[in-house]
Tab-separated table of C-alpha atoms in Angstrom:
chain	number	residue	atom	x	y	z
A	858	UNK	CA	0.000	0.000	0.000
A	859	UNK	CA	2.837	2.356	0.808
A	860	UNK	CA	4.429	1.957	-2.599
A	861	UNK	CA	1.045	2.531	-4.253
A	862	UNK	CA	1.396	6.245	-3.418
A	863	UNK	CA	4.921	6.690	-4.675
A	864	UNK	CA	6.857	4.920	-7.370
A	865	UNK	CA	9.279	2.527	-5.583
A	866	UNK	CA	12.377	4.087	-7.141
A	867	UNK	CA	11.202	7.648	-6.414
A	868	UNK	CA	10.608	6.768	-2.793
A	869	UNK	CA	14.044	5.214	-2.395
A	870	UNK	CA	15.717	8.274	-3.907
A	871	UNK	CA	14.228	10.790	-1.515
A	872	UNK	CA	14.488	11.184	2.247
A	873	UNK	CA	11.313	9.916	3.884
A	874	UNK	CA	9.959	11.292	7.143
A	875	UNK	CA	7.268	10.019	9.472
A	876	UNK	CA	7.259	6.259	8.853
A	877	UNK	CA	7.093	3.560	11.535
A	878	UNK	CA	10.203	1.597	12.477
A	879	UNK	CA	10.311	-1.314	14.913
A	880	UNK	CA	13.434	-2.007	16.987
A	881	UNK	CA	14.216	-5.516	18.231
A	882	UNK	CA	16.235	-5.238	21.440
A	883	UNK	CA	16.007	-2.752	24.272
A	884	UNK	CA	19.717	-2.616	25.112
A	885	UNK	CA	21.981	0.406	24.765
A	886	UNK	CA	22.451	0.193	20.992
A	887	UNK	CA	18.777	-0.486	20.310
A	888	UNK	CA	17.866	2.617	22.309
A	889	UNK	CA	20.528	4.692	20.537
A	890	UNK	CA	19.255	3.590	17.110
A	891	UNK	CA	15.734	4.460	18.221
A	892	UNK	CA	16.842	7.987	19.111
A	893	UNK	CA	18.619	8.509	15.791
A	894	UNK	CA	15.438	7.544	13.926
A	895	UNK	CA	13.074	9.426	16.243
A	896	UNK	CA	15.063	12.642	15.771
A	897	UNK	CA	14.428	12.225	12.045
A	898	UNK	CA	10.688	12.306	12.687
A	899	UNK	CA	9.992	8.570	12.514
A	900	UNK	CA	7.659	6.708	14.856
A	901	UNK	CA	9.683	4.069	16.715
A	902	UNK	CA	8.457	1.088	18.717
A	903	UNK	CA	10.933	-0.986	20.736
A	904	UNK	CA	9.946	-4.642	21.122
A	905	UNK	CA	11.073	-5.996	24.492
A	906	UNK	CA	10.197	-8.768	26.925
A	907	UNK	CA	10.592	-6.419	29.894
A	908	UNK	CA	7.359	-4.850	31.157
A	909	UNK	CA	9.235	-2.398	33.396
A	910	UNK	CA	11.037	-1.072	30.305
A	911	UNK	CA	7.706	-0.590	28.515
A	912	UNK	CA	6.202	1.244	31.470
A	913	UNK	CA	9.242	3.487	31.940
A	914	UNK	CA	9.563	4.462	28.268
A	915	UNK	CA	5.843	4.913	27.598
A	916	UNK	CA	5.021	6.775	30.821
A	917	UNK	CA	8.249	8.617	31.695
A	918	UNK	CA	10.225	8.645	28.385
A	919	UNK	CA	13.246	7.233	30.211
A	920	UNK	CA	15.017	3.895	29.772
A	921	UNK	CA	15.111	2.207	33.202
A	922	UNK	CA	18.630	0.765	32.929
A	923	UNK	CA	20.491	2.460	30.049
A	924	UNK	CA	21.076	6.205	29.650
A	925	UNK	CA	18.783	6.966	32.583
A	926	UNK	CA	19.765	10.648	32.562
A	927	UNK	CA	18.481	11.087	28.975
A	928	UNK	CA	14.921	12.069	28.108
A	929	UNK	CA	13.837	9.938	25.145
A	930	UNK	CA	11.885	11.550	22.283
A	931	UNK	CA	8.118	11.213	22.689
A	932	UNK	CA	7.847	9.386	19.341
A	933	UNK	CA	9.648	6.391	20.879
A	934	UNK	CA	7.306	3.809	22.383
A	935	UNK	CA	7.839	0.265	23.655
A	936	UNK	CA	5.767	-2.903	23.681
A	937	UNK	CA	5.969	-6.533	24.771
A	938	UNK	CA	3.616	-7.534	21.939
A	939	UNK	CA	5.238	-8.482	18.588
A	940	UNK	CA	1.989	-7.865	16.697
A	941	UNK	CA	1.574	-4.400	18.214
A	942	UNK	CA	5.228	-3.447	17.753
A	943	UNK	CA	5.308	-4.568	14.107
A	944	UNK	CA	1.873	-3.346	13.031
A	945	UNK	CA	2.319	-0.784	10.254
A	946	UNK	CA	6.129	-0.870	10.367
A	947	UNK	CA	8.109	-0.581	7.123
A	948	UNK	CA	11.519	-1.297	8.654
A	949	UNK	CA	12.840	-3.268	11.596
A	950	UNK	CA	16.169	-2.666	13.335
A	951	UNK	CA	17.621	-5.855	14.806
A	952	UNK	CA	19.819	-5.027	17.812
A	953	UNK	CA	19.804	-8.416	19.554
A	954	UNK	CA	23.138	-10.183	20.331
A	955	UNK	CA	24.169	-12.611	17.597
A	956	UNK	CA	24.191	-15.688	19.852
A	957	UNK	CA	20.547	-15.045	20.835
A	958	UNK	CA	19.286	-13.974	17.408
A	959	UNK	CA	18.253	-17.323	15.898
A	960	UNK	CA	15.961	-18.255	18.791
A	961	UNK	CA	14.650	-14.696	19.102
A	962	UNK	CA	13.657	-14.465	15.430
A	963	UNK	CA	12.333	-18.025	15.242
A	964	UNK	CA	9.904	-17.252	18.060
A	965	UNK	CA	8.372	-14.178	16.380
A	966	UNK	CA	8.771	-14.940	12.670
A	967	UNK	CA	5.009	-15.275	12.148
A	968	UNK	CA	4.613	-11.573	13.013
A	969	UNK	CA	7.307	-10.332	10.602
A	970	UNK	CA	5.863	-9.424	7.166
A	971	UNK	CA	7.825	-10.744	4.204
A	972	UNK	CA	8.042	-7.235	2.718
A	973	UNK	CA	9.474	-5.654	5.892
A	974	UNK	CA	13.002	-4.327	5.368
A	975	UNK	CA	15.231	-5.931	7.992
A	976	UNK	CA	18.262	-3.930	9.181
A	977	UNK	CA	20.763	-5.896	11.255
A	978	UNK	CA	23.085	-4.003	13.586
A	979	UNK	CA	24.274	-7.187	15.351
A	980	UNK	CA	27.993	-7.838	14.963
A	981	UNK	CA	29.416	-11.281	15.512
A	982	UNK	CA	29.748	-14.880	14.429
A	983	UNK	CA	27.380	-17.573	15.650
A	984	UNK	CA	29.255	-20.217	17.633
A	985	UNK	CA	27.416	-23.357	16.575
A	986	UNK	CA	26.873	-22.680	12.878
A	987	UNK	CA	29.790	-20.280	12.171
A	988	UNK	CA	27.148	-18.095	10.511
A	989	UNK	CA	27.132	-14.352	10.087
A	990	UNK	CA	23.818	-12.521	10.324
A	991	UNK	CA	23.291	-12.625	6.534
A	992	UNK	CA	22.981	-16.424	6.847
A	993	UNK	CA	21.395	-16.583	10.288
A	994	UNK	CA	18.410	-14.291	9.606
A	995	UNK	CA	16.951	-16.204	6.621
A	996	UNK	CA	17.632	-19.488	8.431
A	997	UNK	CA	15.675	-18.292	11.476
A	998	UNK	CA	12.799	-16.882	9.402
A	999	UNK	CA	12.693	-19.839	7.025
A	1000	UNK	CA	12.701	-17.549	3.984
A	1001	UNK	CA	14.530	-14.714	2.267
A	1002	UNK	CA	13.858	-11.253	3.659
A	1003	UNK	CA	14.727	-7.804	2.247
A	1004	UNK	CA	17.815	-7.144	4.363
A	1005	UNK	CA	20.635	-4.705	5.042
A	1006	UNK	CA	23.504	-4.571	7.524
A	1007	UNK	CA	24.495	-1.409	9.357
A	1008	UNK	CA	28.038	-1.242	10.702
A	1009	UNK	CA	30.816	1.214	11.478
A	1010	UNK	CA	32.258	3.263	14.353
A	1011	UNK	CA	29.198	4.128	16.425
A	1012	UNK	CA	29.290	4.016	20.215
A	1013	UNK	CA	25.751	4.109	21.599
A	1014	UNK	CA	26.459	6.886	24.111
A	1015	UNK	CA	27.873	9.197	21.444
A	1016	UNK	CA	24.774	8.568	19.321
A	1017	UNK	CA	22.667	9.546	22.318
A	1018	UNK	CA	24.722	12.737	22.565
A	1019	UNK	CA	24.009	13.386	18.866
A	1020	UNK	CA	27.717	13.505	17.990
A	1021	UNK	CA	28.664	13.407	14.279
A	1022	UNK	CA	28.888	9.764	13.204
A	1023	UNK	CA	29.447	7.931	9.915
A	1024	UNK	CA	28.482	4.330	9.187
A	1025	UNK	CA	28.175	1.899	6.284
A	1026	UNK	CA	25.024	0.081	5.185
A	1027	UNK	CA	25.504	-3.067	3.130
A	1028	UNK	CA	22.888	-4.813	1.010
A	1029	UNK	CA	22.987	-6.917	-2.110
A	1030	UNK	CA	20.032	-4.777	-3.259
A	1031	UNK	CA	21.144	-1.196	-3.961
A	1032	UNK	CA	17.620	0.169	-3.503
A	1033	UNK	CA	17.334	-1.377	-0.051
A	1034	UNK	CA	20.668	0.140	0.967
A	1035	UNK	CA	19.515	3.535	-0.306
A	1036	UNK	CA	16.216	3.265	1.581
A	1037	UNK	CA	18.082	2.590	4.835
A	1038	UNK	CA	20.385	5.521	4.129
A	1039	UNK	CA	17.372	7.750	3.613
A	1040	UNK	CA	15.635	6.978	6.905
A	1041	UNK	CA	18.839	7.358	8.948
A	1042	UNK	CA	20.662	10.268	7.301
A	1043	UNK	CA	20.779	13.560	9.178
A	1044	UNK	CA	23.123	16.454	9.898
A	1045	UNK	CA	24.872	14.290	12.521
A	1046	UNK	CA	24.464	10.769	11.098
A	1047	UNK	CA	26.118	10.123	7.735
A	1048	UNK	CA	25.473	6.872	5.862
A	1049	UNK	CA	27.537	5.329	3.074
A	1050	UNK	CA	26.389	2.263	1.118
A	1051	UNK	CA	27.989	-0.850	-0.338
A	1052	UNK	CA	26.918	-4.166	-1.841
A	1053	UNK	CA	29.730	-6.022	-0.060
A	1054	UNK	CA	27.705	-7.714	2.680
A	1055	UNK	CA	30.446	-10.236	3.466
A	1056	UNK	CA	33.130	-7.586	3.941
A	1057	UNK	CA	30.952	-5.454	6.216
A	1058	UNK	CA	29.849	-8.434	8.306
A	1059	UNK	CA	33.373	-9.828	8.696
A	1060	UNK	CA	34.694	-6.426	9.755
A	1061	UNK	CA	31.887	-5.913	12.258
A	1062	UNK	CA	32.444	-9.329	13.822
A	1063	UNK	CA	36.225	-9.592	13.916
A	1064	UNK	CA	36.928	-6.088	15.215
A	1065	UNK	CA	35.542	-7.245	18.570
A	1066	UNK	CA	38.317	-9.841	18.820
A	1067	UNK	CA	41.002	-7.220	18.268
A	1068	UNK	CA	39.300	-4.908	20.764
A	1069	UNK	CA	39.803	-7.623	23.379
A	1070	UNK	CA	43.453	-7.841	22.308
A	1071	UNK	CA	43.796	-4.058	22.606
A	1072	UNK	CA	42.402	-4.192	26.114
A	1073	UNK	CA	44.819	-6.961	27.045
A	1074	UNK	CA	47.728	-4.783	25.921
A	1075	UNK	CA	46.469	-1.876	28.006
A	1076	UNK	CA	45.905	-4.131	31.002
A	1077	UNK	CA	49.482	-5.347	30.703
A	1078	UNK	CA	50.720	-1.749	30.659
A	1079	UNK	CA	51.950	-1.500	27.066
A	1080	UNK	CA	51.942	1.771	25.141
A	1081	UNK	CA	51.000	3.350	21.841
A	1082	UNK	CA	53.675	1.603	19.749
A	1083	UNK	CA	52.260	-1.769	20.752
A	1084	UNK	CA	48.662	-0.688	20.210
A	1085	UNK	CA	49.386	0.723	16.737
A	1086	UNK	CA	51.071	-2.541	15.738
A	1087	UNK	CA	48.061	-4.516	16.944
A	1088	UNK	CA	45.518	-2.393	15.074
A	1089	UNK	CA	47.524	-2.523	11.841
A	1090	UNK	CA	48.116	-6.263	11.931
A	1091	UNK	CA	44.558	-6.814	13.117
A	1092	UNK	CA	43.216	-5.040	10.059
A	1093	UNK	CA	45.431	-7.262	7.916
A	1094	UNK	CA	44.051	-10.411	9.551
A	1095	UNK	CA	40.461	-9.191	9.114
A	1096	UNK	CA	41.116	-8.500	5.457
A	1097	UNK	CA	42.683	-11.906	4.811
A	1098	UNK	CA	39.676	-13.778	6.201
A	1099	UNK	CA	37.165	-11.469	4.518
A	1100	UNK	CA	38.816	-11.835	1.101
A	1101	UNK	CA	39.043	-15.622	1.534
A	1102	UNK	CA	35.275	-15.611	2.120
A	1103	UNK	CA	34.619	-13.570	-1.030
A	1104	UNK	CA	34.707	-9.954	0.181
A	1105	UNK	CA	36.057	-7.003	-1.792
A	1106	UNK	CA	39.694	-6.373	-0.877
A	1107	UNK	CA	39.005	-2.673	-0.302
A	1108	UNK	CA	35.911	-2.862	1.945
A	1109	UNK	CA	37.767	-3.177	5.229
A	1110	UNK	CA	39.748	-0.027	4.457
A	1111	UNK	CA	36.479	1.807	5.172
A	1112	UNK	CA	34.189	2.520	8.112
A	1113	UNK	CA	33.085	-1.075	8.708
A	1114	UNK	CA	36.700	-2.241	8.880
A	1115	UNK	CA	39.492	0.045	9.993
A	1116	UNK	CA	36.967	2.648	11.199
A	1117	UNK	CA	35.198	0.310	13.610
A	1118	UNK	CA	38.500	-1.329	14.547
A	1119	UNK	CA	40.030	1.981	15.640
A	1120	UNK	CA	36.904	2.871	17.612
A	1121	UNK	CA	36.826	-0.357	19.603
A	1122	UNK	CA	40.582	-0.639	20.119
A	1123	UNK	CA	41.133	2.944	21.295
A	1124	UNK	CA	37.707	3.907	22.684
A	1125	UNK	CA	37.060	3.647	26.420
A	1126	UNK	CA	33.360	2.834	25.847
A	1127	UNK	CA	34.112	-0.527	24.192
A	1128	UNK	CA	32.786	-3.513	26.153
A	1129	UNK	CA	35.194	-5.880	24.385
A	1130	UNK	CA	38.172	-3.671	25.166
A	1131	UNK	CA	37.073	-3.572	28.809
A	1132	UNK	CA	37.044	-7.387	28.889
A	1133	UNK	CA	40.597	-7.363	27.538
A	1134	UNK	CA	41.827	-4.815	30.095
A	1135	UNK	CA	40.524	-6.958	32.930
A	1136	UNK	CA	42.061	-10.104	31.429
A	1137	UNK	CA	45.384	-8.294	31.106
A	1138	UNK	CA	45.207	-7.303	34.770
A	1139	UNK	CA	44.758	-10.918	35.824
A	1140	UNK	CA	41.013	-11.496	36.185
A	1141	UNK	CA	39.482	-14.673	34.818
A	1142	UNK	CA	36.860	-14.611	32.081
A	1143	UNK	CA	34.319	-16.096	34.504
A	1144	UNK	CA	34.910	-13.282	36.998
A	1145	UNK	CA	34.548	-10.660	34.271
A	1146	UNK	CA	31.357	-12.068	32.757
A	1147	UNK	CA	29.733	-12.375	36.179
A	1148	UNK	CA	29.842	-8.584	36.561
A	1149	UNK	CA	28.881	-7.530	33.023
A	1150	UNK	CA	25.388	-6.213	32.251
A	1151	UNK	CA	25.701	-6.393	28.437
A	1152	UNK	CA	27.222	-8.862	25.990
A	1153	UNK	CA	30.784	-8.493	24.715
A	1154	UNK	CA	30.368	-10.246	21.351
A	1155	UNK	CA	34.109	-10.835	20.886
A	1156	UNK	CA	34.131	-13.474	23.625
A	1157	UNK	CA	31.951	-15.817	21.562
A	1158	UNK	CA	33.255	-14.639	18.199
A	1159	UNK	CA	36.939	-15.451	18.862
A	1160	UNK	CA	36.674	-19.268	19.044
A	1161	UNK	CA	34.204	-19.290	16.141
A	1162	UNK	CA	36.571	-17.147	14.052
A	1163	UNK	CA	39.424	-19.518	14.851
A	1164	UNK	CA	37.317	-22.364	13.430
A	1165	UNK	CA	36.714	-20.303	10.288
A	1166	UNK	CA	40.461	-19.698	9.944
A	1167	UNK	CA	41.002	-23.444	10.017
A	1168	UNK	CA	38.221	-23.963	7.471
A	1169	UNK	CA	39.868	-21.499	5.061
A	1170	UNK	CA	43.391	-22.732	5.925
A	1171	UNK	CA	44.532	-19.344	7.228
A	1172	UNK	CA	47.066	-18.794	9.985
A	1173	UNK	CA	45.929	-15.597	11.735
A	1174	UNK	CA	48.018	-15.453	14.919
A	1175	UNK	CA	46.265	-12.596	16.766
A	1176	UNK	CA	42.846	-14.236	16.401
A	1177	UNK	CA	44.361	-17.513	17.598
A	1178	UNK	CA	46.045	-15.831	20.584
A	1179	UNK	CA	42.823	-14.127	21.737
A	1180	UNK	CA	40.845	-17.370	21.381
A	1181	UNK	CA	43.432	-19.215	23.469
A	1182	UNK	CA	43.521	-16.502	26.152
A	1183	UNK	CA	39.720	-16.660	26.445
A	1184	UNK	CA	39.864	-20.467	26.655
A	1185	UNK	CA	42.455	-20.284	29.438
A	1186	UNK	CA	45.102	-21.996	27.304
A	1187	UNK	CA	47.460	-19.012	27.172
A	1188	UNK	CA	48.321	-16.249	29.622
A	1189	UNK	CA	48.093	-12.684	28.262
A	1190	UNK	CA	51.794	-11.880	28.810
A	1191	UNK	CA	52.840	-15.176	27.191
A	1192	UNK	CA	50.600	-14.432	24.204
A	1193	UNK	CA	52.411	-11.143	23.551
A	1194	UNK	CA	55.780	-12.853	23.844
A	1195	UNK	CA	54.735	-15.596	21.426
A	1196	UNK	CA	53.381	-13.114	18.873
A	1197	UNK	CA	56.572	-11.069	19.009
A	1198	UNK	CA	58.655	-14.245	18.572
A	1199	UNK	CA	56.947	-15.321	15.332
A	1200	UNK	CA	59.038	-15.185	12.142
A	1201	UNK	CA	58.498	-11.922	10.238
A	1202	UNK	CA	58.534	-11.518	6.490
A	1203	UNK	CA	56.769	-9.543	3.792
A	1204	UNK	CA	54.326	-7.137	5.438
A	1205	UNK	CA	51.387	-7.433	3.026
A	1206	UNK	CA	50.666	-11.036	2.113
A	1207	UNK	CA	47.341	-12.418	0.830
């Protein structure tokens, strides 16, 4: 019905205001995405299982656990009902952790219209299936869905503060990517597009592993030389796996690769980096996870990525070192020593 008013191509080429968008996930990034869209004049409904979140947002315009000092726009609502949250929506933002996404989507797939444009912001690699979100979503829904993937350097708190931010949206369908760009773009939120879904997904998942490594280095007391070496070699490892999986060799030079990598490795707001700092200072993974309120995707992604490296016959030593540290097979200080003791050769090698 919506496209009966406007020609599909005309609609995609212009910036649309005042449509309904549903957000799956009431965590910090889901709330931040909701605010970005609400500021653009869209009606947003957050789907959550938590009744106290619904009551707090709908009655007081405040999230009860995240960003409690922020007043949310009045055009953000919340609901525990999938049918209510999705009724009349043209887009859905998926901000649920990767490891929980298959079950989450399987349970509500009957409420998701086949024409709804699905925008995944989840970054990671599913442990059991070694799937990225571009494989996991259609598997959970049991069908193909119009889909795009939003990634890039975008801390939730800085989005809440309306700080200038640039991201990448990937979709095999150019018109879908353009439609996502149009609903998000503003004076403080810049969106670039690409058709390289694999490259964007690999970058978004693997950067979390290197953020843990960056935190480990900080926890051990190392400086900027060490961190710069990690980020550079980390980008190289990301690129090698992405290209082996069919990505464009240039994609990870952009926002979804080196951009997101720099953010999470150097930024104090990174959950994965925080995990690494605490590991470097001697805490166990169990102790760290017991005190965390949100998921650090890199913890699950690292062992899954190591399996992918083996599948594609790639030796990526930083990914391996992080996976072994998380598994308790290698101490952080020993990992650094081993990495620095590896034979060195040509810098760029695909």
